[in-house]
Amino acid sequence: MLIRVVPGIAAGGHAKIRTGTDDQKFGLSLTDGSAQHAITRVLGQPRLELVGLHCHLGSQITAVKPYLSAVRRLVGLLARVREQHGITLPELDLGGGHGVAYLPGEPALDVVGLATKVRAELAGSCAAAGLPVPRLAVEPGRAIAGPAGVVLYRVLSVKRTGSHTFVAVDGGMSDNPRPALYGVRYAPRLVGRRSAVPTEPVTVVGRHCEAGDILASDVHLPGDVRPGDLLAVPVAGAYHLSMASGYNLVGRPPVVAVTSGHARLLVRRESLADIQERDIGL
Ligand SMILES: Cc1ncc(COP(=O)(O)O)c(C=O)c1O
């Protein structure tokens, strides 16, 4: 087993997805000695095999520096484990959190830079502590799955209030709660037809019964956007369907795999019958 260590490092796109800071639900703190205490307890259990340390600093991290700080702190702990217990732990898992761009021009983590610098830092810190270099693991999640997915919405209605244009679509916070949860911004675009009409700022909203059901505010779409149009939202392959809910009985969307002009249904659309099937009744 690995011990999940909280190294006391603030990194990540939003407070709700920062998991490397002290005094929160994840992991065992390095700062207050909880991690060291847990290591001693695990080593005292003959049926448990401790093979290393783990951390996950958070999500949407766009800089390499926090990972380097984590390496230094965790190698410091590996050195203390060896001093106190005479054991050299062979594994170090740095978690994931590699940030991706949701909007054009947004920063993303340079994963090649991450690989080079983390390995150099690990080698340097281990050499300074007289430790062998442990087996290094990383857990990329969104960086792989996120850019692989695009969500498609059908426009249901367009409403102009004078100060805003609201473009309502056939999904919303039940298939993607992230904008409402922690203000994630997306870049929807019109697909399926060309428009020569200049773009104008619009708010893309969902069909759920909350005014906060906003998928993207202040984005630009052609001024003739109308019911029946299709909107595509890139970078929807992670934390989208997996966070979907049954809110307002809208039903979870299908998932279609597309490659080289071929499409295959992977997950079918959730129907009212699916929802009713679980309802046992009075
Ligand atoms: C322990 C652990 N590893 C990896 C990940 C993947 O994170 P991301 O998708 O931000 O790369 C998570 C996400 O919560 C996690 O909790």
PDB file of C-alpha atoms and ligand atoms in Angstrom:
ATOM      1  CA  MET A   1       0.000   0.000   0.000  1.00  0.00           C
ATOM      2  CA  LEU A   2       0.867   3.672  -0.368  1.00  0.00           C
ATOM      3  CA  ILE A   3       0.189   6.377   2.228  1.00  0.00           C
ATOM      4  CA  ARG A   4      -1.666   9.396   0.843  1.00  0.00           C
ATOM      5  CA  VAL A   5       0.339  12.353   2.115  1.00  0.00           C
ATOM      6  CA  VAL A   6      -0.900  15.947   2.148  1.00  0.00           C
ATOM      7  CA  PRO A   7       2.277  17.923   1.458  1.00  0.00           C
ATOM      8  CA  GLY A   8       0.809  21.347   2.337  1.00  0.00           C
ATOM      9  CA  ILE A   9       0.930  22.776  -1.193  1.00  0.00           C
ATOM     10  CA  ALA A  10      -1.792  24.971  -2.684  1.00  0.00           C
ATOM     11  CA  ALA A  11      -2.192  24.206  -6.406  1.00  0.00           C
ATOM     12  CA  GLY A  12      -5.130  23.799  -8.751  1.00  0.00           C
ATOM     13  CA  GLY A  13      -7.682  25.786 -10.673  1.00  0.00           C
ATOM     14  CA  HIS A  14     -10.172  26.407  -7.848  1.00  0.00           C
ATOM     15  CA  ALA A  15     -10.348  25.976  -4.044  1.00  0.00           C
ATOM     16  CA  LYS A  16     -12.810  23.106  -4.503  1.00  0.00           C
ATOM     17  CA  ILE A  17     -10.309  21.061  -6.488  1.00  0.00           C
ATOM     18  CA  ARG A  18      -7.195  21.740  -4.359  1.00  0.00           C
ATOM     19  CA  THR A  19      -6.318  18.613  -2.457  1.00  0.00           C
ATOM     20  CA  GLY A  20      -2.716  19.236  -1.426  1.00  0.00           C
ATOM     21  CA  THR A  21      -3.450  21.785   1.308  1.00  0.00           C
ATOM     22  CA  ASP A  22      -3.655  20.978   5.024  1.00  0.00           C
ATOM     23  CA  ASP A  23      -6.834  20.799   7.076  1.00  0.00           C
ATOM     24  CA  GLN A  24      -9.167  19.154   4.601  1.00  0.00           C
ATOM     25  CA  LYS A  25     -10.800  15.773   4.002  1.00  0.00           C
ATOM     26  CA  PHE A  26      -8.020  14.221   1.919  1.00  0.00           C
ATOM     27  CA  GLY A  27      -4.886  12.479   3.087  1.00  0.00           C
ATOM     28  CA  LEU A  28      -2.530  12.657   6.035  1.00  0.00           C
ATOM     29  CA  SER A  29      -0.686  15.862   6.757  1.00  0.00           C
ATOM     30  CA  LEU A  30       3.065  16.140   6.648  1.00  0.00           C
ATOM     31  CA  THR A  31       2.940  19.389   8.612  1.00  0.00           C
ATOM     32  CA  ASP A  32       1.118  18.096  11.694  1.00  0.00           C
ATOM     33  CA  GLY A  33       2.843  14.707  11.744  1.00  0.00           C
ATOM     34  CA  SER A  34      -0.242  12.643  10.798  1.00  0.00           C
ATOM     35  CA  ALA A  35       1.566  11.129   7.801  1.00  0.00           C
ATOM     36  CA  GLN A  36       4.562  10.094   9.929  1.00  0.00           C
ATOM     37  CA  HIS A  37       2.198   8.642  12.569  1.00  0.00           C
ATOM     38  CA  ALA A  38       0.275   6.642   9.916  1.00  0.00           C
ATOM     39  CA  ILE A  39       3.533   5.264   8.504  1.00  0.00           C
ATOM     40  CA  THR A  40       4.590   4.036  11.949  1.00  0.00           C
ATOM     41  CA  ARG A  41       1.199   2.382  12.455  1.00  0.00           C
ATOM     42  CA  VAL A  42       1.185   0.696   9.048  1.00  0.00           C
ATOM     43  CA  LEU A  43       4.723  -0.588   9.509  1.00  0.00           C
ATOM     44  CA  GLY A  44       3.573  -2.062  12.843  1.00  0.00           C
ATOM     45  CA  GLN A  45       0.928  -4.169  11.053  1.00  0.00           C
ATOM     46  CA  PRO A  46       2.491  -7.393   9.772  1.00  0.00           C
ATOM     47  CA  ARG A  47      -0.378  -7.951   7.312  1.00  0.00           C
ATOM     48  CA  LEU A  48       0.147  -4.613   5.585  1.00  0.00           C
ATOM     49  CA  GLU A  49       2.981  -3.930   3.161  1.00  0.00           C
ATOM     50  CA  LEU A  50       3.930  -0.284   2.801  1.00  0.00           C
ATOM     51  CA  VAL A  51       5.571   0.261  -0.591  1.00  0.00           C
ATOM     52  CA  GLY A  52       5.623   4.024  -0.833  1.00  0.00           C
ATOM     53  CA  LEU A  53       4.098   7.483  -0.605  1.00  0.00           C
ATOM     54  CA  HIS A  54       1.349   9.089  -2.642  1.00  0.00           C
ATOM     55  CA  CYS A  55      -0.019  12.590  -3.055  1.00  0.00           C
ATOM     56  CA  HIS A  56      -2.451  14.365  -5.341  1.00  0.00           C
ATOM     57  CA  LEU A  57      -2.125  18.129  -5.192  1.00  0.00           C
ATOM     58  CA  GLY A  58      -5.345  19.015  -6.976  1.00  0.00           C
ATOM     59  CA  SER A  59      -6.717  19.446 -10.466  1.00  0.00           C
ATOM     60  CA  GLN A  60      -6.182  21.906 -13.286  1.00  0.00           C
ATOM     61  CA  ILE A  61      -2.591  22.646 -12.218  1.00  0.00           C
ATOM     62  CA  THR A  62      -0.847  24.585 -14.980  1.00  0.00           C
ATOM     63  CA  ALA A  63       2.621  25.040 -13.445  1.00  0.00           C
ATOM     64  CA  VAL A  64       5.374  22.479 -12.877  1.00  0.00           C
ATOM     65  CA  LYS A  65       6.655  24.151  -9.697  1.00  0.00           C
ATOM     66  CA  PRO A  66       4.097  22.700  -7.235  1.00  0.00           C
ATOM     67  CA  TYR A  67       5.038  19.171  -8.379  1.00  0.00           C
ATOM     68  CA  LEU A  68       8.715  19.946  -7.740  1.00  0.00           C
ATOM     69  CA  SER A  69       7.883  21.180  -4.222  1.00  0.00           C
ATOM     70  CA  ALA A  70       5.901  17.982  -3.663  1.00  0.00           C
ATOM     71  CA  VAL A  71       8.848  15.853  -4.809  1.00  0.00           C
ATOM     72  CA  ARG A  72      11.165  17.646  -2.351  1.00  0.00           C
ATOM     73  CA  ARG A  73       8.766  17.256   0.558  1.00  0.00           C
ATOM     74  CA  LEU A  74       7.960  13.628  -0.138  1.00  0.00           C
ATOM     75  CA  VAL A  75      11.628  12.727  -0.603  1.00  0.00           C
ATOM     76  CA  GLY A  76      12.232  14.456   2.747  1.00  0.00           C
ATOM     77  CA  LEU A  77       9.653  12.098   4.244  1.00  0.00           C
ATOM     78  CA  LEU A  78      11.206   9.061   2.518  1.00  0.00           C
ATOM     79  CA  ALA A  79      14.516  10.049   4.144  1.00  0.00           C
ATOM     80  CA  ARG A  80      12.887  10.332   7.580  1.00  0.00           C
ATOM     81  CA  VAL A  81      11.257   6.926   7.148  1.00  0.00           C
ATOM     82  CA  ARG A  82      14.630   5.423   6.440  1.00  0.00           C
ATOM     83  CA  GLU A  83      16.209   7.179   9.453  1.00  0.00           C
ATOM     84  CA  GLN A  84      13.447   6.212  11.862  1.00  0.00           C
ATOM     85  CA  HIS A  85      12.524   2.755  10.597  1.00  0.00           C
ATOM     86  CA  GLY A  86      15.504   1.650   8.523  1.00  0.00           C
ATOM     87  CA  ILE A  87      13.241   1.092   5.510  1.00  0.00           C
ATOM     88  CA  THR A  88      13.712   2.402   1.971  1.00  0.00           C
ATOM     89  CA  LEU A  89      10.298   2.768   0.347  1.00  0.00           C
ATOM     90  CA  PRO A  90      10.510   1.942  -3.374  1.00  0.00           C
ATOM     91  CA  GLU A  91       7.546   3.934  -4.795  1.00  0.00           C
ATOM     92  CA  LEU A  92       6.489   7.555  -5.148  1.00  0.00           C
ATOM     93  CA  ASP A  93       3.157   8.464  -6.731  1.00  0.00           C
ATOM     94  CA  LEU A  94       2.649  12.154  -7.554  1.00  0.00           C
ATOM     95  CA  GLY A  95      -1.040  11.887  -8.532  1.00  0.00           C
ATOM     96  CA  GLY A  96      -2.522  13.795 -11.451  1.00  0.00           C
ATOM     97  CA  GLY A  97      -4.021  17.216 -11.920  1.00  0.00           C
ATOM     98  CA  HIS A  98      -2.335  18.099 -15.203  1.00  0.00           C
ATOM     99  CA  GLY A  99      -4.238  21.179 -16.342  1.00  0.00           C
ATOM    100  CA  VAL A 100      -5.878  21.398 -19.779  1.00  0.00           C
ATOM    101  CA  ALA A 101      -7.179  24.458 -21.672  1.00  0.00           C
ATOM    102  CA  TYR A 102     -10.954  24.799 -21.915  1.00  0.00           C
ATOM    103  CA  LEU A 103     -10.812  28.120 -23.777  1.00  0.00           C
ATOM    104  CA  PRO A 104      -8.601  29.066 -26.720  1.00  0.00           C
ATOM    105  CA  GLY A 105      -5.371  30.556 -25.377  1.00  0.00           C
ATOM    106  CA  GLU A 106      -5.889  29.296 -21.832  1.00  0.00           C
ATOM    107  CA  PRO A 107      -2.732  27.883 -20.211  1.00  0.00           C
ATOM    108  CA  ALA A 108      -2.240  24.109 -19.991  1.00  0.00           C
ATOM    109  CA  LEU A 109       0.402  22.136 -18.139  1.00  0.00           C
ATOM    110  CA  ASP A 110       3.512  21.399 -20.199  1.00  0.00           C
ATOM    111  CA  VAL A 111       3.644  17.634 -19.605  1.00  0.00           C
ATOM    112  CA  VAL A 112       7.004  17.195 -21.345  1.00  0.00           C
ATOM    113  CA  GLY A 113       8.472  19.893 -19.096  1.00  0.00           C
ATOM    114  CA  LEU A 114       6.807  18.218 -16.123  1.00  0.00           C
ATOM    115  CA  ALA A 115       8.368  14.849 -16.958  1.00  0.00           C
ATOM    116  CA  THR A 116      11.856  16.279 -17.461  1.00  0.00           C
ATOM    117  CA  LYS A 117      11.860  18.547 -14.420  1.00  0.00           C
ATOM    118  CA  VAL A 118      10.212  16.107 -12.026  1.00  0.00           C
ATOM    119  CA  ARG A 119      12.689  13.361 -12.923  1.00  0.00           C
ATOM    120  CA  ALA A 120      15.621  15.762 -12.498  1.00  0.00           C
ATOM    121  CA  GLU A 121      14.272  17.024  -9.162  1.00  0.00           C
ATOM    122  CA  LEU A 122      13.653  13.489  -7.959  1.00  0.00           C
ATOM    123  CA  ALA A 123      17.173  12.386  -8.935  1.00  0.00           C
ATOM    124  CA  GLY A 124      18.712  15.488  -7.274  1.00  0.00           C
ATOM    125  CA  SER A 125      16.693  15.263  -4.054  1.00  0.00           C
ATOM    126  CA  CYS A 126      17.344  11.527  -3.710  1.00  0.00           C
ATOM    127  CA  ALA A 127      21.074  11.971  -4.345  1.00  0.00           C
ATOM    128  CA  ALA A 128      21.202  14.713  -1.687  1.00  0.00           C
ATOM    129  CA  ALA A 129      19.418  12.446   0.804  1.00  0.00           C
ATOM    130  CA  GLY A 130      21.486   9.389  -0.128  1.00  0.00           C
ATOM    131  CA  LEU A 131      18.377   7.506  -1.270  1.00  0.00           C
ATOM    132  CA  PRO A 132      17.919   5.361  -4.364  1.00  0.00           C
ATOM    133  CA  VAL A 133      15.495   6.918  -6.886  1.00  0.00           C
ATOM    134  CA  PRO A 134      12.059   5.369  -6.248  1.00  0.00           C
ATOM    135  CA  ARG A 135       9.746   4.116  -8.993  1.00  0.00           C
ATOM    136  CA  LEU A 136       7.795   7.206 -10.026  1.00  0.00           C
ATOM    137  CA  ALA A 137       4.081   7.048 -10.867  1.00  0.00           C
ATOM    138  CA  VAL A 138       1.708   9.751 -12.133  1.00  0.00           C
ATOM    139  CA  GLU A 139      -2.056   9.570 -12.555  1.00  0.00           C
ATOM    140  CA  PRO A 140      -3.170  11.779 -15.431  1.00  0.00           C
ATOM    141  CA  GLY A 141      -6.951  11.908 -15.626  1.00  0.00           C
ATOM    142  CA  ARG A 142      -8.459  14.890 -17.354  1.00  0.00           C
ATOM    143  CA  ALA A 143      -5.322  15.527 -19.449  1.00  0.00           C
ATOM    144  CA  ILE A 144      -6.086  12.301 -21.348  1.00  0.00           C
ATOM    145  CA  ALA A 145      -9.877  12.081 -21.256  1.00  0.00           C
ATOM    146  CA  GLY A 146     -10.851  15.781 -21.309  1.00  0.00           C
ATOM    147  CA  PRO A 147      -9.715  16.883 -24.771  1.00  0.00           C
ATOM    148  CA  ALA A 148     -10.944  13.556 -26.241  1.00  0.00           C
ATOM    149  CA  GLY A 149     -14.610  14.488 -25.747  1.00  0.00           C
ATOM    150  CA  VAL A 150     -16.934  17.043 -27.325  1.00  0.00           C
ATOM    151  CA  VAL A 151     -20.476  17.615 -26.096  1.00  0.00           C
ATOM    152  CA  LEU A 152     -23.252  18.426 -28.565  1.00  0.00           C
ATOM    153  CA  TYR A 153     -26.351  20.400 -27.557  1.00  0.00           C
ATOM    154  CA  ARG A 154     -29.424  21.275 -29.571  1.00  0.00           C
ATOM    155  CA  VAL A 155     -30.611  24.880 -29.249  1.00  0.00           C
ATOM    156  CA  LEU A 156     -34.192  24.958 -27.924  1.00  0.00           C
ATOM    157  CA  SER A 157     -34.867  28.689 -27.783  1.00  0.00           C
ATOM    158  CA  VAL A 158     -33.240  32.099 -28.051  1.00  0.00           C
ATOM    159  CA  LYS A 159     -34.423  34.955 -25.841  1.00  0.00           C
ATOM    160  CA  ARG A 160     -33.285  38.581 -26.070  1.00  0.00           C
ATOM    161  CA  THR A 161     -33.877  40.734 -23.011  1.00  0.00           C
ATOM    162  CA  GLY A 162     -32.298  43.946 -24.226  1.00  0.00           C
ATOM    163  CA  SER A 163     -29.139  43.497 -22.188  1.00  0.00           C
ATOM    164  CA  HIS A 164     -28.586  39.775 -22.763  1.00  0.00           C
ATOM    165  CA  THR A 165     -29.205  37.075 -25.349  1.00  0.00           C
ATOM    166  CA  PHE A 166     -29.973  33.716 -23.727  1.00  0.00           C
ATOM    167  CA  VAL A 167     -29.442  30.632 -25.874  1.00  0.00           C
ATOM    168  CA  ALA A 168     -31.184  27.708 -24.168  1.00  0.00           C
ATOM    169  CA  VAL A 169     -30.062  24.151 -24.996  1.00  0.00           C
ATOM    170  CA  ASP A 170     -31.417  20.661 -24.376  1.00  0.00           C
ATOM    171  CA  GLY A 171     -28.949  19.878 -21.559  1.00  0.00           C
ATOM    172  CA  GLY A 172     -27.355  21.916 -18.817  1.00  0.00           C
ATOM    173  CA  MET A 173     -26.449  21.409 -15.182  1.00  0.00           C
ATOM    174  CA  SER A 174     -27.693  17.797 -15.167  1.00  0.00           C
ATOM    175  CA  ASP A 175     -25.077  16.732 -17.722  1.00  0.00           C
ATOM    176  CA  ASN A 176     -22.436  19.276 -16.679  1.00  0.00           C
ATOM    177  CA  PRO A 177     -22.641  20.845 -13.209  1.00  0.00           C
ATOM    178  CA  ARG A 178     -19.099  22.271 -13.351  1.00  0.00           C
ATOM    179  CA  PRO A 179     -19.872  25.854 -14.418  1.00  0.00           C
ATOM    180  CA  ALA A 180     -22.418  26.113 -11.590  1.00  0.00           C
ATOM    181  CA  LEU A 181     -20.192  24.316  -9.046  1.00  0.00           C
ATOM    182  CA  TYR A 182     -16.969  26.201  -9.528  1.00  0.00           C
ATOM    183  CA  GLY A 183     -17.287  28.612 -12.391  1.00  0.00           C
ATOM    184  CA  VAL A 184     -15.603  26.606 -15.142  1.00  0.00           C
ATOM    185  CA  ARG A 185     -15.714  28.404 -18.475  1.00  0.00           C
ATOM    186  CA  TYR A 186     -16.356  26.703 -21.815  1.00  0.00           C
ATOM    187  CA  ALA A 187     -16.235  27.859 -25.439  1.00  0.00           C
ATOM    188  CA  PRO A 188     -19.360  26.614 -27.281  1.00  0.00           C
ATOM    189  CA  ARG A 189     -19.441  27.038 -31.018  1.00  0.00           C
ATOM    190  CA  LEU A 190     -22.044  26.655 -33.741  1.00  0.00           C
ATOM    191  CA  VAL A 191     -21.645  23.461 -35.795  1.00  0.00           C
ATOM    192  CA  GLY A 192     -23.664  21.830 -38.575  1.00  0.00           C
ATOM    193  CA  ARG A 193     -24.186  24.967 -40.658  1.00  0.00           C
ATOM    194  CA  ARG A 194     -22.173  27.994 -41.678  1.00  0.00           C
ATOM    195  CA  SER A 195     -23.280  31.471 -40.716  1.00  0.00           C
ATOM    196  CA  ALA A 196     -22.023  34.687 -42.272  1.00  0.00           C
ATOM    197  CA  VAL A 197     -23.764  36.781 -39.599  1.00  0.00           C
ATOM    198  CA  PRO A 198     -21.316  38.504 -37.218  1.00  0.00           C
ATOM    199  CA  THR A 199     -21.028  37.028 -33.751  1.00  0.00           C
ATOM    200  CA  GLU A 200     -22.547  38.613 -30.671  1.00  0.00           C
ATOM    201  CA  PRO A 201     -22.105  37.936 -26.961  1.00  0.00           C
ATOM    202  CA  VAL A 202     -24.603  35.399 -25.618  1.00  0.00           C
ATOM    203  CA  THR A 203     -25.250  33.363 -22.479  1.00  0.00           C
ATOM    204  CA  VAL A 204     -25.732  29.660 -23.124  1.00  0.00           C
ATOM    205  CA  VAL A 205     -28.136  28.275 -20.538  1.00  0.00           C
ATOM    206  CA  GLY A 206     -29.521  24.841 -19.737  1.00  0.00           C
ATOM    207  CA  ARG A 207     -33.109  23.655 -19.437  1.00  0.00           C
ATOM    208  CA  HIS A 208     -33.196  23.118 -15.681  1.00  0.00           C
ATOM    209  CA  CYS A 209     -35.286  25.009 -13.179  1.00  0.00           C
ATOM    210  CA  GLU A 210     -32.541  27.251 -11.777  1.00  0.00           C
ATOM    211  CA  ALA A 211     -31.455  30.675 -12.986  1.00  0.00           C
ATOM    212  CA  GLY A 212     -27.888  29.547 -12.214  1.00  0.00           C
ATOM    213  CA  ASP A 213     -28.128  26.802 -14.843  1.00  0.00           C
ATOM    214  CA  ILE A 214     -25.630  28.636 -17.049  1.00  0.00           C
ATOM    215  CA  LEU A 215     -23.271  26.619 -19.232  1.00  0.00           C
ATOM    216  CA  ALA A 216     -21.280  29.515 -20.657  1.00  0.00           C
ATOM    217  CA  SER A 217     -21.682  33.232 -20.175  1.00  0.00           C
ATOM    218  CA  ASP A 218     -20.375  36.010 -22.369  1.00  0.00           C
ATOM    219  CA  VAL A 219     -19.403  33.757 -25.279  1.00  0.00           C
ATOM    220  CA  HIS A 220     -19.649  34.702 -28.934  1.00  0.00           C
ATOM    221  CA  LEU A 221     -22.054  32.973 -31.327  1.00  0.00           C
ATOM    222  CA  PRO A 222     -23.396  34.092 -34.731  1.00  0.00           C
ATOM    223  CA  GLY A 223     -26.177  36.638 -34.345  1.00  0.00           C
ATOM    224  CA  ASP A 224     -28.620  34.366 -36.219  1.00  0.00           C
ATOM    225  CA  VAL A 225     -28.297  31.450 -33.771  1.00  0.00           C
ATOM    226  CA  ARG A 226     -31.746  29.853 -33.620  1.00  0.00           C
ATOM    227  CA  PRO A 227     -33.745  26.888 -32.313  1.00  0.00           C
ATOM    228  CA  GLY A 228     -32.650  23.644 -33.964  1.00  0.00           C
ATOM    229  CA  ASP A 229     -29.002  24.715 -34.248  1.00  0.00           C
ATOM    230  CA  LEU A 230     -26.282  22.464 -32.858  1.00  0.00           C
ATOM    231  CA  LEU A 231     -23.682  23.766 -30.429  1.00  0.00           C
ATOM    232  CA  ALA A 232     -20.441  21.884 -29.810  1.00  0.00           C
ATOM    233  CA  VAL A 233     -18.527  22.354 -26.586  1.00  0.00           C
ATOM    234  CA  PRO A 234     -14.918  21.086 -26.700  1.00  0.00           C
ATOM    235  CA  VAL A 235     -12.961  19.463 -23.840  1.00  0.00           C
ATOM    236  CA  ALA A 236     -15.925  17.583 -22.423  1.00  0.00           C
ATOM    237  CA  GLY A 237     -14.379  14.141 -22.002  1.00  0.00           C
ATOM    238  CA  ALA A 238     -13.645  14.396 -18.268  1.00  0.00           C
ATOM    239  CA  TYR A 239     -15.778  15.320 -15.256  1.00  0.00           C
ATOM    240  CA  HIS A 240     -18.791  15.802 -17.456  1.00  0.00           C
ATOM    241  CA  LEU A 241     -20.888  12.655 -17.912  1.00  0.00           C
ATOM    242  CA  SER A 242     -19.270  11.245 -14.761  1.00  0.00           C
ATOM    243  CA  MET A 243     -20.782  14.160 -12.799  1.00  0.00           C
ATOM    244  CA  ALA A 244     -24.163  13.983 -14.542  1.00  0.00           C
ATOM    245  CA  SER A 245     -27.296  13.699 -12.420  1.00  0.00           C
ATOM    246  CA  GLY A 246     -30.957  12.871 -12.807  1.00  0.00           C
ATOM    247  CA  TYR A 247     -32.003  16.452 -12.093  1.00  0.00           C
ATOM    248  CA  ASN A 248     -35.377  17.429 -13.570  1.00  0.00           C
ATOM    249  CA  LEU A 249     -35.590  13.935 -15.142  1.00  0.00           C
ATOM    250  CA  VAL A 250     -33.825  15.245 -18.234  1.00  0.00           C
ATOM    251  CA  GLY A 251     -31.922  11.946 -18.565  1.00  0.00           C
ATOM    252  CA  ARG A 252     -28.217  11.445 -19.048  1.00  0.00           C
ATOM    253  CA  PRO A 253     -26.928  11.913 -22.621  1.00  0.00           C
ATOM    254  CA  PRO A 254     -25.588   9.130 -24.853  1.00  0.00           C
ATOM    255  CA  VAL A 255     -21.892   8.693 -25.610  1.00  0.00           C
ATOM    256  CA  VAL A 256     -20.839   8.137 -29.220  1.00  0.00           C
ATOM    257  CA  ALA A 257     -17.312   7.149 -30.259  1.00  0.00           C
ATOM    258  CA  VAL A 258     -16.201   8.778 -33.503  1.00  0.00           C
ATOM    259  CA  THR A 259     -13.125   7.931 -35.528  1.00  0.00           C
ATOM    260  CA  SER A 260     -12.180   8.409 -39.206  1.00  0.00           C
ATOM    261  CA  GLY A 261     -15.761   9.048 -40.292  1.00  0.00           C
ATOM    262  CA  HIS A 262     -17.235   6.128 -38.300  1.00  0.00           C
ATOM    263  CA  ALA A 263     -19.528   6.522 -35.296  1.00  0.00           C
ATOM    264  CA  ARG A 264     -20.486   3.900 -32.712  1.00  0.00           C
ATOM    265  CA  LEU A 265     -22.842   4.244 -29.770  1.00  0.00           C
ATOM    266  CA  LEU A 266     -20.982   3.439 -26.542  1.00  0.00           C
ATOM    267  CA  VAL A 267     -23.591   4.489 -23.965  1.00  0.00           C
ATOM    268  CA  ARG A 268     -27.245   4.894 -24.909  1.00  0.00           C
ATOM    269  CA  ARG A 269     -29.322   7.882 -23.858  1.00  0.00           C
ATOM    270  CA  GLU A 270     -31.068   7.505 -20.486  1.00  0.00           C
ATOM    271  CA  SER A 271     -34.799   7.134 -21.087  1.00  0.00           C
ATOM    272  CA  LEU A 272     -37.808   7.847 -18.904  1.00  0.00           C
ATOM    273  CA  ALA A 273     -38.258   4.064 -18.706  1.00  0.00           C
ATOM    274  CA  ASP A 274     -34.713   3.767 -17.233  1.00  0.00           C
ATOM    275  CA  ILE A 275     -35.603   6.325 -14.591  1.00  0.00           C
ATOM    276  CA  GLN A 276     -38.997   4.737 -13.835  1.00  0.00           C
ATOM    277  CA  GLU A 277     -37.458   1.275 -13.564  1.00  0.00           C
ATOM    278  CA  ARG A 278     -35.787   2.235 -10.279  1.00  0.00           C
ATOM    279  CA  ASP A 279     -38.936   3.797  -8.857  1.00  0.00           C
ATOM    280  CA  ILE A 280     -40.548   1.114  -6.694  1.00  0.00           C
ATOM    281  CA  GLY A 281     -43.616   3.237  -5.938  1.00  0.00           C
ATOM    282  CA  LEU A 282     -45.691   3.462  -2.794  1.00  0.00           C
TER     283      LEU A 282
HETATM  284  C1  LIG B   1      -5.850  10.568  -6.430  1.00  0.00           C
HETATM  285  C2  LIG B   1      -6.166  11.170  -7.745  1.00  0.00           C
HETATM  286  N1  LIG B   1      -5.345  10.978  -8.779  1.00  0.00           N
HETATM  287  C3  LIG B   1      -5.583  11.512 -10.002  1.00  0.00           C
HETATM  288  C4  LIG B   1      -6.710  12.273 -10.216  1.00  0.00           C
HETATM  289  C5  LIG B   1      -6.912  12.847 -11.601  1.00  0.00           C
HETATM  290  O1  LIG B   1      -6.948  14.219 -11.570  1.00  0.00           O
HETATM  291  P1  LIG B   1      -7.022  15.055 -12.939  1.00  0.00           P
HETATM  292  O2  LIG B   1      -8.196  14.516 -13.693  1.00  0.00           O
HETATM  293  O3  LIG B   1      -7.205  16.455 -12.503  1.00  0.00           O
HETATM  294  O4  LIG B   1      -5.735  14.777 -13.666  1.00  0.00           O
HETATM  295  C6  LIG B   1      -7.610  12.524  -9.178  1.00  0.00           C
HETATM  296  C7  LIG B   1      -8.805  13.359  -9.362  1.00  0.00           C
HETATM  297  O5  LIG B   1      -9.541  13.697  -8.484  1.00  0.00           O
HETATM  298  C8  LIG B   1      -7.332  11.955  -7.904  1.00  0.00           C
HETATM  299  O6  LIG B   1      -8.134  12.163  -6.865  1.00  0.00           O
END
